[in-house]
mmCIF file of C-alpha atoms and ligand atoms in Angstrom:
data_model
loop_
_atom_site.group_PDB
_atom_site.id
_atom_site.type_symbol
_atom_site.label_atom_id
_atom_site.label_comp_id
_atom_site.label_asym_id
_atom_site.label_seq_id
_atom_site.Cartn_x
_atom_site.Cartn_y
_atom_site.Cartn_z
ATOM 1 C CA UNK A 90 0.000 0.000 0.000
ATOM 2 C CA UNK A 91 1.294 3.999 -1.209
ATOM 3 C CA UNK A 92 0.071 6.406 1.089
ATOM 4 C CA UNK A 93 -1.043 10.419 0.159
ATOM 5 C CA UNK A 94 0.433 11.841 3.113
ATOM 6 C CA UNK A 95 -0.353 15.501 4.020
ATOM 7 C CA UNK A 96 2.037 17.932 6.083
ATOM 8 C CA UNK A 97 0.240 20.652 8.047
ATOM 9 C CA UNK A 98 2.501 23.716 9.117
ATOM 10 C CA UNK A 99 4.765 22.362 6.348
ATOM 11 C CA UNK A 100 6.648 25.969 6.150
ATOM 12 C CA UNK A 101 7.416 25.832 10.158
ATOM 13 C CA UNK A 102 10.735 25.306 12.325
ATOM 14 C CA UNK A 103 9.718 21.345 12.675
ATOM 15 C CA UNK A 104 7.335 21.071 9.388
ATOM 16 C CA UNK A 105 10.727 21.897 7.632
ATOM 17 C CA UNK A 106 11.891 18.699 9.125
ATOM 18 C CA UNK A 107 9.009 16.669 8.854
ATOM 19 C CA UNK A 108 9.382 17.496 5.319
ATOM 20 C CA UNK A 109 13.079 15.605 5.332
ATOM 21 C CA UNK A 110 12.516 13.054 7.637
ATOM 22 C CA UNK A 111 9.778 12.075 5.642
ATOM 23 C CA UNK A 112 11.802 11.804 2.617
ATOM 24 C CA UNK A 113 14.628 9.530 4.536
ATOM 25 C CA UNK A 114 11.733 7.517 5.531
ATOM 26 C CA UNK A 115 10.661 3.606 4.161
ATOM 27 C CA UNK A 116 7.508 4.900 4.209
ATOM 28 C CA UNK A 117 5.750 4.660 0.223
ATOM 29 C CA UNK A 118 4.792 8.046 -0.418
ATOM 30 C CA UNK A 119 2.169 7.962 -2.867
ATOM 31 C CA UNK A 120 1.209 11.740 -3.246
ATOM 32 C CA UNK A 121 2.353 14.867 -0.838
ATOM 33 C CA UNK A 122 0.492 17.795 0.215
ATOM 34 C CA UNK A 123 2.208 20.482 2.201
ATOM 35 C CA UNK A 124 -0.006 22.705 4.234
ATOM 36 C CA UNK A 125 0.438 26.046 5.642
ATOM 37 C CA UNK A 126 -1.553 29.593 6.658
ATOM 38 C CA UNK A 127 -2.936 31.620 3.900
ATOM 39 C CA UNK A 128 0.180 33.329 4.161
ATOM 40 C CA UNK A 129 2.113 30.745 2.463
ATOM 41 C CA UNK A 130 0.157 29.567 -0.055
ATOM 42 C CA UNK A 131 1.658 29.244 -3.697
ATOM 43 C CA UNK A 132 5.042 29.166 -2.055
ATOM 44 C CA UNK A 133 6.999 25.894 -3.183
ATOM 45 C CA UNK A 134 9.102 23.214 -1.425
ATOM 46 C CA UNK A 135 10.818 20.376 -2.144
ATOM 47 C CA UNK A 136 9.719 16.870 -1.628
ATOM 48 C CA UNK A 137 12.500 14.417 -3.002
ATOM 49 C CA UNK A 138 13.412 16.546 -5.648
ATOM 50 C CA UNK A 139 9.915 17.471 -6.301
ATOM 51 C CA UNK A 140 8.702 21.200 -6.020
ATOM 52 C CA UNK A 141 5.398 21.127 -4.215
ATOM 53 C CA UNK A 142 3.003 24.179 -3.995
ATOM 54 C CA UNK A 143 2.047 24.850 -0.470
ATOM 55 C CA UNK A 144 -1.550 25.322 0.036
ATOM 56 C CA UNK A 145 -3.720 26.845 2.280
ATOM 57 C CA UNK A 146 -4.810 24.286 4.920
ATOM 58 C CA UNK A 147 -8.745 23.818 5.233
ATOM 59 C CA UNK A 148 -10.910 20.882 6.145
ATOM 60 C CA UNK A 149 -11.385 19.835 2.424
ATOM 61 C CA UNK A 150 -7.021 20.097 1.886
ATOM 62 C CA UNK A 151 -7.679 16.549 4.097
ATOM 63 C CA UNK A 152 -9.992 14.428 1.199
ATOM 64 C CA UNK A 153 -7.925 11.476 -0.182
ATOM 65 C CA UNK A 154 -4.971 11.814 2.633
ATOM 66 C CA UNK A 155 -4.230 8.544 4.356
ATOM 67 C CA UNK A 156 -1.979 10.289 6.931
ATOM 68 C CA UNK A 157 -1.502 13.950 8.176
ATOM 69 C CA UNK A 158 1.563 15.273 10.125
ATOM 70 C CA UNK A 159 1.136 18.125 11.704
ATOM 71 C CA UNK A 160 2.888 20.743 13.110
ATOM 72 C CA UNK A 161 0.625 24.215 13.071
ATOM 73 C CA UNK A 162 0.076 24.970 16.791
ATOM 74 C CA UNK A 163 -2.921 24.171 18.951
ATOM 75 C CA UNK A 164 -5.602 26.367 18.134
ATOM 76 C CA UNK A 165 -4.926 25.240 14.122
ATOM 77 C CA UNK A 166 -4.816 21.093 15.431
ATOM 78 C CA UNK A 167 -7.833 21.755 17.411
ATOM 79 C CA UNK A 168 -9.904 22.876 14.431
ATOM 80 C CA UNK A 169 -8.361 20.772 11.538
ATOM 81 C CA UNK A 170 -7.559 17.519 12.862
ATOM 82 C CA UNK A 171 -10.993 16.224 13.582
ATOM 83 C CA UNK A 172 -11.827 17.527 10.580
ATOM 84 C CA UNK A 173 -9.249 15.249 8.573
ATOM 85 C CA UNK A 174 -10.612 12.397 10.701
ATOM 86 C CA UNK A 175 -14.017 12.536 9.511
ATOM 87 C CA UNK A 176 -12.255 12.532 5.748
ATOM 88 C CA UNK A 177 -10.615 9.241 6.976
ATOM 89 C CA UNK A 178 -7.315 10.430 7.186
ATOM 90 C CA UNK A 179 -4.992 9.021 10.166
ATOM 91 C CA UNK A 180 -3.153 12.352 12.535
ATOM 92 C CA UNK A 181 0.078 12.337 13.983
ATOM 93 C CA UNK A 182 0.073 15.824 15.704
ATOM 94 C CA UNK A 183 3.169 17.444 17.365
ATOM 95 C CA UNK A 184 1.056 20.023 19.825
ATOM 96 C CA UNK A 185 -0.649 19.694 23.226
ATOM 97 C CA UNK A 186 -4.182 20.011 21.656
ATOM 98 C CA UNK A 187 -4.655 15.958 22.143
ATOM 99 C CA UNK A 188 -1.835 14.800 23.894
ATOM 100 C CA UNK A 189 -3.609 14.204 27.434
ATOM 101 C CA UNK A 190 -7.347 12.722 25.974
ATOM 102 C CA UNK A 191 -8.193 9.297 27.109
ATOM 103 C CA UNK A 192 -8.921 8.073 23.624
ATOM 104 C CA UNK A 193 -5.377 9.513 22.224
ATOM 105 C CA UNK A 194 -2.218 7.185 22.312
ATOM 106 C CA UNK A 195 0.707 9.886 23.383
ATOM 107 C CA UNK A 196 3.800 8.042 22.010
ATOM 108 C CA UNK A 197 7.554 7.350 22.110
ATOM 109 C CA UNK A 198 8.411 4.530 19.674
ATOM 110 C CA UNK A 199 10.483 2.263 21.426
ATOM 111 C CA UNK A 200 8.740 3.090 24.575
ATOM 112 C CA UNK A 201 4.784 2.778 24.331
ATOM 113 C CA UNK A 202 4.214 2.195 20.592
ATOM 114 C CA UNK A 203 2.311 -0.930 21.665
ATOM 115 C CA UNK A 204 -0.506 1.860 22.604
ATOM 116 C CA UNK A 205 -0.878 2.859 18.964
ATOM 117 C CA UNK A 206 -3.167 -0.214 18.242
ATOM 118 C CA UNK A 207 -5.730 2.107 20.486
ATOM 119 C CA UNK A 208 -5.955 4.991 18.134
ATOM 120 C CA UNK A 209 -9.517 6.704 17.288
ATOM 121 C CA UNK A 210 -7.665 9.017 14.178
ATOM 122 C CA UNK A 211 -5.562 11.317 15.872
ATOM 123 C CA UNK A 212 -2.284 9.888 17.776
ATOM 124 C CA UNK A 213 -0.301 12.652 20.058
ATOM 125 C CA UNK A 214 3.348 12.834 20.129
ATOM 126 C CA UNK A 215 4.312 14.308 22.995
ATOM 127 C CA UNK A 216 6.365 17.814 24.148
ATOM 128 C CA UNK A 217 10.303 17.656 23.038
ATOM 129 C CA UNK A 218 10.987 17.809 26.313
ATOM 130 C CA UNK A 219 9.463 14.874 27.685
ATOM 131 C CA UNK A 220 10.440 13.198 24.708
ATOM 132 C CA UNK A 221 14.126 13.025 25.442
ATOM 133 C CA UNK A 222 13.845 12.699 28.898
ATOM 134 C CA UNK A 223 11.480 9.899 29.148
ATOM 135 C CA UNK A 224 13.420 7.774 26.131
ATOM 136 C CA UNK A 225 16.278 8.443 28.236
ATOM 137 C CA UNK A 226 14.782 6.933 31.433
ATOM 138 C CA UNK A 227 13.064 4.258 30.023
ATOM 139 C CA UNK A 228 15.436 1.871 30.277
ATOM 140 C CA UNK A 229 16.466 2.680 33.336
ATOM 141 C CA UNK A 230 12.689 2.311 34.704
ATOM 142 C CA UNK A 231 12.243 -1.264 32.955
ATOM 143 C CA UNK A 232 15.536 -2.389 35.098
ATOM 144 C CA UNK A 233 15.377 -0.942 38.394
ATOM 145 C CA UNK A 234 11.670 1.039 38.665
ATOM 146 C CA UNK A 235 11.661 4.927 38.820
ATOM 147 C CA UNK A 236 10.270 6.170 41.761
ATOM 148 C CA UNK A 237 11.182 10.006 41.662
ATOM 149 C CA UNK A 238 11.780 12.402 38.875
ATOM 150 C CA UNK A 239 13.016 15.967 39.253
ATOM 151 C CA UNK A 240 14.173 17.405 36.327
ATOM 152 C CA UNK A 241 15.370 21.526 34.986
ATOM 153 C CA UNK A 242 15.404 22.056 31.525
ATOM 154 C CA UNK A 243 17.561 24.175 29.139
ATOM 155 C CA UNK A 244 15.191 25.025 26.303
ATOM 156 C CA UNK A 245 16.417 25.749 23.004
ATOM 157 C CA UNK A 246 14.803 28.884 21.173
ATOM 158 C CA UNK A 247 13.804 26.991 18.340
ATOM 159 C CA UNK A 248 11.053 25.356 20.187
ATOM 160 C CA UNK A 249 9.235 27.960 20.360
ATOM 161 C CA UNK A 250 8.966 28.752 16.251
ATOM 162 C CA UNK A 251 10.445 30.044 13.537
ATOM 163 C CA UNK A 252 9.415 33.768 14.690
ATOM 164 C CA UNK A 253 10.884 33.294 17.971
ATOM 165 C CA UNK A 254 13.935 32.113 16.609
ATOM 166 C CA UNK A 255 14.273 35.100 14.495
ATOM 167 C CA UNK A 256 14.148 37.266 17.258
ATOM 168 C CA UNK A 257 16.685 35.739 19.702
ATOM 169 C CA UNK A 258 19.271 36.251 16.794
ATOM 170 C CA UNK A 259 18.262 39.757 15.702
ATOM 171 C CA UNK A 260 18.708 40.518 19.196
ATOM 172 C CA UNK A 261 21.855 39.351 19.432
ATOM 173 C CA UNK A 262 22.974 41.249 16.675
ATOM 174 C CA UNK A 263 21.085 44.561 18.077
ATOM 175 C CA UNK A 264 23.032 43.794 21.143
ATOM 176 C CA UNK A 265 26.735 43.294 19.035
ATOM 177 C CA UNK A 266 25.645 46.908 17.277
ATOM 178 C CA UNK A 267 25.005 48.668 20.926
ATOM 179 C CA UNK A 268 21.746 49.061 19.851
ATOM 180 C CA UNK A 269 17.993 48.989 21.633
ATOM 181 C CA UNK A 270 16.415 46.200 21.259
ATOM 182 C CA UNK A 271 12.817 44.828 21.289
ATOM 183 C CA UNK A 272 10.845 41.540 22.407
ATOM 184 C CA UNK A 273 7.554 40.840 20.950
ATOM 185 C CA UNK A 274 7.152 37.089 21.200
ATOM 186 C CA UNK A 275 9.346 35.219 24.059
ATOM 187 C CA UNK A 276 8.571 34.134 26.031
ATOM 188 C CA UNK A 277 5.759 33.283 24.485
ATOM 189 C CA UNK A 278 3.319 35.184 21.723
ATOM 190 C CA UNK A 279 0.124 35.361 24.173
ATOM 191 C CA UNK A 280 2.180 36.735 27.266
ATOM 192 C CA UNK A 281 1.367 40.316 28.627
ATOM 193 C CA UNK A 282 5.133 41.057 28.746
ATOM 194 C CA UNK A 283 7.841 40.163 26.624
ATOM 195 C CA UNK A 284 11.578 39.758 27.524
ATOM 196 C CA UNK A 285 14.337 39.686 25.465
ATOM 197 C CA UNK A 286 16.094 36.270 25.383
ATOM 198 C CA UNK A 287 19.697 37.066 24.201
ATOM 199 C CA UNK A 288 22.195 37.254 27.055
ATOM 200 C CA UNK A 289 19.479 36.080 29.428
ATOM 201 C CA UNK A 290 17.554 33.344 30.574
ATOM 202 C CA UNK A 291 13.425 32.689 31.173
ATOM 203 C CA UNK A 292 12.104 30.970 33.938
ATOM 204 C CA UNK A 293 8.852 30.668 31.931
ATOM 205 C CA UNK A 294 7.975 28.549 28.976
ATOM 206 C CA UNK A 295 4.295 28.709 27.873
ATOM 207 C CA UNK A 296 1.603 30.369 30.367
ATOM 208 C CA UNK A 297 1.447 30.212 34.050
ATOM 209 C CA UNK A 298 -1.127 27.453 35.302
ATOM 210 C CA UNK A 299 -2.774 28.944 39.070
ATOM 211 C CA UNK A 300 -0.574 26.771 40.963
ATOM 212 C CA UNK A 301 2.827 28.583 40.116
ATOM 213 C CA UNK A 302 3.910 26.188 37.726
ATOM 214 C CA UNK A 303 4.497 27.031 33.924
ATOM 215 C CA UNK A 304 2.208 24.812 31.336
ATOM 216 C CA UNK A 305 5.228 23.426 30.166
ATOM 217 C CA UNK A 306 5.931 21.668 33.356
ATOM 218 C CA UNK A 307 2.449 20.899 33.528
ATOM 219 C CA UNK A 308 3.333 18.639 30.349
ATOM 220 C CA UNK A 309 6.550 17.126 31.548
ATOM 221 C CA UNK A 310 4.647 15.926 34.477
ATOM 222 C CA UNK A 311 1.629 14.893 33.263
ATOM 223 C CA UNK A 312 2.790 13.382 30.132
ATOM 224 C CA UNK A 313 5.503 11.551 31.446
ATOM 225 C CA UNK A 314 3.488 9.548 33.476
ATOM 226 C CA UNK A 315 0.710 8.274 30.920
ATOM 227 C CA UNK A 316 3.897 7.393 28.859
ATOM 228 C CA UNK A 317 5.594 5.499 31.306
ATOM 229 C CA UNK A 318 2.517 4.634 33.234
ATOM 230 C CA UNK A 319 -0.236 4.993 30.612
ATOM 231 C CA UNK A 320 -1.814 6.791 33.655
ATOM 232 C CA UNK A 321 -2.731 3.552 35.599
ATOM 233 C CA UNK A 322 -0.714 3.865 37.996
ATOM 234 C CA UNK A 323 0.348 7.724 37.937
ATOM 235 C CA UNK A 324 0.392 7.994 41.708
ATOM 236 C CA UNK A 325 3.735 5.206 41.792
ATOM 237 C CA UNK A 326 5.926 7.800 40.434
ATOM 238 C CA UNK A 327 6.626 11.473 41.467
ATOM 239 C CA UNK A 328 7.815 14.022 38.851
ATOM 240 C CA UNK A 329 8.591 17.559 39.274
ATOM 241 C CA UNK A 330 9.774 20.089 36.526
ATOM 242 C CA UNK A 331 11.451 23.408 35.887
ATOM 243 C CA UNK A 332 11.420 25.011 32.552
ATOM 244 C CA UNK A 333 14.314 27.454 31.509
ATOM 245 C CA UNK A 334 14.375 29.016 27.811
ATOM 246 C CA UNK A 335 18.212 29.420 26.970
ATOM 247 C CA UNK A 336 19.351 31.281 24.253
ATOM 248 C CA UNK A 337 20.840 28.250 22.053
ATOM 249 C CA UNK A 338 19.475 27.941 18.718
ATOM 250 C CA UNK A 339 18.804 23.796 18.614
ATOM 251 C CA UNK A 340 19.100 21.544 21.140
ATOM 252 C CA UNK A 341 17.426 21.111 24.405
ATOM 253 C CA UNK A 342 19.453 19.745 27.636
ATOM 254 C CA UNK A 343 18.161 18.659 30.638
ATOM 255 C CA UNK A 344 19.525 17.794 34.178
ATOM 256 C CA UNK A 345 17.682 14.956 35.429
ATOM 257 C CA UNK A 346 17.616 13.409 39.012
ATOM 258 C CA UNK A 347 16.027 10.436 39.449
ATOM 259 C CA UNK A 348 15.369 7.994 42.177
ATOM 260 C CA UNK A 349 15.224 4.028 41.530
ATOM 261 C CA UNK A 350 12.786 1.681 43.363
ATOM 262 C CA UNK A 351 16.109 -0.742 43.444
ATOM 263 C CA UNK A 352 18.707 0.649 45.000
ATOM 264 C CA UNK A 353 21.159 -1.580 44.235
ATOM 265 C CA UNK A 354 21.555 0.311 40.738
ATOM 266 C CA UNK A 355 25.164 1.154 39.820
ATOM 267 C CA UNK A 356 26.478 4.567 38.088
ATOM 268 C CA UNK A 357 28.576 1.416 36.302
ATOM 269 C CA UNK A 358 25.370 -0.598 35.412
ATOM 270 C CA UNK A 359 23.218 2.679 34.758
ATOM 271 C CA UNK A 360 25.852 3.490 31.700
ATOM 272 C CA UNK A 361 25.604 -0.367 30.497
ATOM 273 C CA UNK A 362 22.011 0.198 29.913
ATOM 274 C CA UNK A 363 22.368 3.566 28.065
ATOM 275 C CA UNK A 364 25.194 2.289 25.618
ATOM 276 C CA UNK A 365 22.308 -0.815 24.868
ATOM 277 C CA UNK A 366 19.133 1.108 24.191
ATOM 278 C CA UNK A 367 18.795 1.907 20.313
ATOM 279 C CA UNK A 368 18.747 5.576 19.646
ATOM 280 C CA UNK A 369 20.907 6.491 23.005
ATOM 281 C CA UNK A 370 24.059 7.611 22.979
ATOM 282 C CA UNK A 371 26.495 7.791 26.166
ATOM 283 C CA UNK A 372 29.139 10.898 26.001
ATOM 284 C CA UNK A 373 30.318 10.697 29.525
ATOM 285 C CA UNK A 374 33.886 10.651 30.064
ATOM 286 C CA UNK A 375 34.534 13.698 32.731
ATOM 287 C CA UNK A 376 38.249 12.575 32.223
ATOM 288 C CA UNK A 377 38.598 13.727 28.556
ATOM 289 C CA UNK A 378 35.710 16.268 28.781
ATOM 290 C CA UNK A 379 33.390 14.304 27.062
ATOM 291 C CA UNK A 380 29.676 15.247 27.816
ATOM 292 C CA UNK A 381 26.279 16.123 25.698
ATOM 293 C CA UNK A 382 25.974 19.454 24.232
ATOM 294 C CA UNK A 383 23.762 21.209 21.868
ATOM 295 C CA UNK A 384 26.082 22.035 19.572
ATOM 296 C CA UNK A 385 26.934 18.274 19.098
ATOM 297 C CA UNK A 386 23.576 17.430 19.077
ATOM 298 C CA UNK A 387 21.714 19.586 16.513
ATOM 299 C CA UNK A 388 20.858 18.065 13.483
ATOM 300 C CA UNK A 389 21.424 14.328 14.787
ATOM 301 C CA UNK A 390 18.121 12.094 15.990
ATOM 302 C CA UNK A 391 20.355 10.282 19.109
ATOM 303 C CA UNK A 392 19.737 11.539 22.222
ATOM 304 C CA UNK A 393 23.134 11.968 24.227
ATOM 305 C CA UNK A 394 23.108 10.877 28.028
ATOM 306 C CA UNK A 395 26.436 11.811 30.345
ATOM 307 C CA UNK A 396 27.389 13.428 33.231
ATOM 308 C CA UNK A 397 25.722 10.323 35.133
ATOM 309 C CA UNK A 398 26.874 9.961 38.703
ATOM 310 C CA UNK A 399 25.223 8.658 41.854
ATOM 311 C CA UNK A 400 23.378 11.492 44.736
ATOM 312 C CA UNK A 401 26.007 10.702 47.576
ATOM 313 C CA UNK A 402 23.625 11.080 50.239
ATOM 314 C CA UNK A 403 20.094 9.314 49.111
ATOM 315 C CA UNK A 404 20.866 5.561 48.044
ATOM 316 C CA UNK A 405 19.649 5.060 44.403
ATOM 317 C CA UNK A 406 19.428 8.390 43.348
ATOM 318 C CA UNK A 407 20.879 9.745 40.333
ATOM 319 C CA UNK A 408 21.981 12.845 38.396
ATOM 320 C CA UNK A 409 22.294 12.652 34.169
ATOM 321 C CA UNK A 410 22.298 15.110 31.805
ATOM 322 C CA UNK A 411 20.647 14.730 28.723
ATOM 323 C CA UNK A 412 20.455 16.656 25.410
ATOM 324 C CA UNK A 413 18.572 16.380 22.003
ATOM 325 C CA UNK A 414 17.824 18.128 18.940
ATOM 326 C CA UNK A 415 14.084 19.222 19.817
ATOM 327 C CA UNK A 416 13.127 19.671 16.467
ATOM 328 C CA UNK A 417 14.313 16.526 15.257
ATOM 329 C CA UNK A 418 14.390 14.070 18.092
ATOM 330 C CA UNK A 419 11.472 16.372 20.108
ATOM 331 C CA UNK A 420 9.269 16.805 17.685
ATOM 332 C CA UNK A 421 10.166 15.877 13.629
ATOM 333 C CA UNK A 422 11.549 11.994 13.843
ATOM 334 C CA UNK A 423 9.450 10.966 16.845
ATOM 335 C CA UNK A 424 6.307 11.711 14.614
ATOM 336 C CA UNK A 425 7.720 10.030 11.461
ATOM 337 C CA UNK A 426 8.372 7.289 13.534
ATOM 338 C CA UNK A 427 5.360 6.790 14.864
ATOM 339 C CA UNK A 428 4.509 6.719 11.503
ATOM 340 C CA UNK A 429 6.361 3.989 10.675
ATOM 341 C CA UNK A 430 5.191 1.843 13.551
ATOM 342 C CA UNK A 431 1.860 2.650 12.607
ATOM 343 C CA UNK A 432 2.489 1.640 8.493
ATOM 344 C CA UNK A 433 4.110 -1.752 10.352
ATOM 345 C CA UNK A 434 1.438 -2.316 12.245
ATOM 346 C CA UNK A 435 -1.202 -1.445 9.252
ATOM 347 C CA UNK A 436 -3.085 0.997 11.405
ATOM 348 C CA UNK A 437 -3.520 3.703 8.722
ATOM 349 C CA UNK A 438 -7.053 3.528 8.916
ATOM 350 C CA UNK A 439 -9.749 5.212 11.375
ATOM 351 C CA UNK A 440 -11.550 3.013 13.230
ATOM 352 C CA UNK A 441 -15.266 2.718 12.368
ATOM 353 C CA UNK A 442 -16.865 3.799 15.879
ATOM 354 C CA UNK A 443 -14.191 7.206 16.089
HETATM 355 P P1 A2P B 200 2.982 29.954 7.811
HETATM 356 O O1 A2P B 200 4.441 29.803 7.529
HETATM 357 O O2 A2P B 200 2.168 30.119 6.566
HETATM 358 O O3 A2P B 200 2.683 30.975 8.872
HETATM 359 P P2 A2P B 200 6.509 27.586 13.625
HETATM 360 O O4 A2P B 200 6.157 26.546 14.654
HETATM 361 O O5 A2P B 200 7.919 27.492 13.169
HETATM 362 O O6 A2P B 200 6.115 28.956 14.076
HETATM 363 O O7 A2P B 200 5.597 27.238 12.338
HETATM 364 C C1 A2P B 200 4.188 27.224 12.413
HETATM 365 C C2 A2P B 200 3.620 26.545 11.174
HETATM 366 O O8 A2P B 200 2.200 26.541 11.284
HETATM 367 C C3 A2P B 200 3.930 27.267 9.872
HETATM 368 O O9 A2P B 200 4.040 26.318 8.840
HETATM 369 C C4 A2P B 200 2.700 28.138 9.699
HETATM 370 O O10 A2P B 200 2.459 28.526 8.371
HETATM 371 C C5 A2P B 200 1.632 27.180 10.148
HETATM 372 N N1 A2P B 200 0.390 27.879 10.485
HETATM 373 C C6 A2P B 200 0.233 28.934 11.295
HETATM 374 N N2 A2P B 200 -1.068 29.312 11.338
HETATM 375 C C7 A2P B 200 -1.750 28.469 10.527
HETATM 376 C C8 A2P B 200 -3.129 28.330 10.141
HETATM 377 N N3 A2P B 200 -4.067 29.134 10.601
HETATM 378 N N4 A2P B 200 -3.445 27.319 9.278
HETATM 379 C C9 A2P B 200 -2.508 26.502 8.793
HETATM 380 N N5 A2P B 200 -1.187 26.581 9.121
HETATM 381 C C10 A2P B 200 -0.825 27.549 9.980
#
């Protein structure tokens, strides 16, 4: 079976590499669509070679599309993804809109892809940060049982869009030139204040929920556990976030501490099961200087684990440090690849009762 495969926000930071991951991909592309704002349309991209007009998105762009991708912000997956359901087409979507709905599988391949069988049309991949983090941990929970989780993140600019992006760097450059400089979007577009992000950091990713926390740590925490739990048994593990916008174009990195039900876990034995898992990579040799960093990372679809050592005073705790490319590993590959489990599986089809 070919599949007409659409790509909604195809002009974005991550529908940019949707676009090539796609193209790397086994999957048999029968026909593309790329989908964008009005803003975009009649703008071309390639597709293998291929120049594709980008079209406006609406709920007819979905008729004949086996399988949408889609990276367009909420408010744009809230409105258009049922509607590509109802056409019969099959959603991966790389926003929040979904991700916490009973009836949507929120998935790390190689972690929970089993869940995919439950899909009603629309499958959530989940926030870049909790993506690297919880592939990251996985292994670590299968072995020994995570009891604790208390992580700070180090959020790359580029998660927050294309427009955000171009704003760190022009003010950077306004600050090279000794010049004012404005913020408009960061920390994020809704906000009543802006900051500026170059030479700075933000304590706030997303809006503020009423308990204190941001709604990005809202994600980390909730979505971690239905991934590692699929929400069962939530209340066995205890996760706490902080979220921290850094000026670095690609790449987020995280320092994770985490505390085992076993306690017999070794920093030794903790590495061993890094270096096994498919798509981890261990940089940790303090010796030689050799740890993660999102430099080294951007543009790759590993996730890099190092700086791993034991908390000397609380038995089976540990610290790690953890970086990925959030477009890529975050947000672009993880959706392709859920994808591909779901064209392995032959689940490119809505179920009748959705
Ligand atoms: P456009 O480039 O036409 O604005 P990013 O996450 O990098 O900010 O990218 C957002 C993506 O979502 C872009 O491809 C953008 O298209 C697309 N988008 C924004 N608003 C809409 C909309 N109302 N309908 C369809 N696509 C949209």
């Amino acid at each position: 079976r070919k599949y007409t495969v659409a790509i909604l926000g195809a002009t974005g930071a991550v529908g940019q590499r949707l676009i090539s991951e796609l193209e790397k991909s086994k999957i048999p592309v029968k026909q593309i669509k790329l989908l964008a704002s009005k803003r975009s349309a009649g703008k071309k991209l390639k597709f293998k070679n291929q120049a594709i007009t980008v079209e406006e998105a609406q709920p007819d762009s979905f008729k004949g599309v086996d399988l949408v991708l889609s990276s367009a912000g909420g408010a744009v997956s809230q409105k258009l993804l049922p509607e590509a359901v109802k056409r019969g087409a099959v959603c991966v979507d790389n926003t929040s809109a979904f991700r916490m709905a009973d009836d949507v599988p929120l998935i790390v391949p190689g972690v929970n892809d089993d869940q995919l069988i439950n899909h009603h049309g629309i499958i959530a991949n989940p926030n870049c940060s909790t993506i690297q983090m919880v592939a990251a941990l996985y292994p670590l929970h299968v072995k020994w049982g995570i009891k604790q989780i208390v992580v700070s993140t180090y959020q790359a600019v580029s998660g927050a869009g294309k427009a955000a992006w171009a704003e760190l760097l022009q003010q950077a450059q306004d600050r090279l030139n000794n010049q004012k400089t404005a913020a408009k979007i960061l920390p994020t577009a809704s906000a009543k204040k802006h900051y500026p992000l170059a030479f700075n950091l933000l304590p706030q990713i997303d809006v503020f929920e009423d308990d204190g926390y941001t709604h990005e740590e809202w994600k980390m925490i909730h979505e971690t556990k239905k991934i590692l739990f699929n929400d069962q048994d939530s209340k066995k593990i205890k996760v706490t976030a902080t979220c921290v916008r850094v000026p670095v174009e690609i790449g987020h990195g995280e320092t994770v501490y985490f505390v085992l039900q076993d306690e017999t876990a070794t920093t030794a034995a903790i590495k061993q099961e890094i270096v096994k898992a498919p798509g981890l990579v261990l940089q940790d040799d303090p010796e030689n200087q050799i740890y993660p960093q999102p430099l080294l990372a951007a543009g790759k679809k590993e996730i890099f684990v190092g700086r791993i050592r034991p908390d000397q005073e609380n038995p089976g705790a540990f610290n790690m440090w953890v970086v990925a490319d959030n477009l890529l590993r975050g947000a672009a590959s993880n959706t392709v690849e859920i994808a591909e489990c779901l064209v392995r599986d032959n689940l490119v089809r809505v179920p009748k009762n959705s």
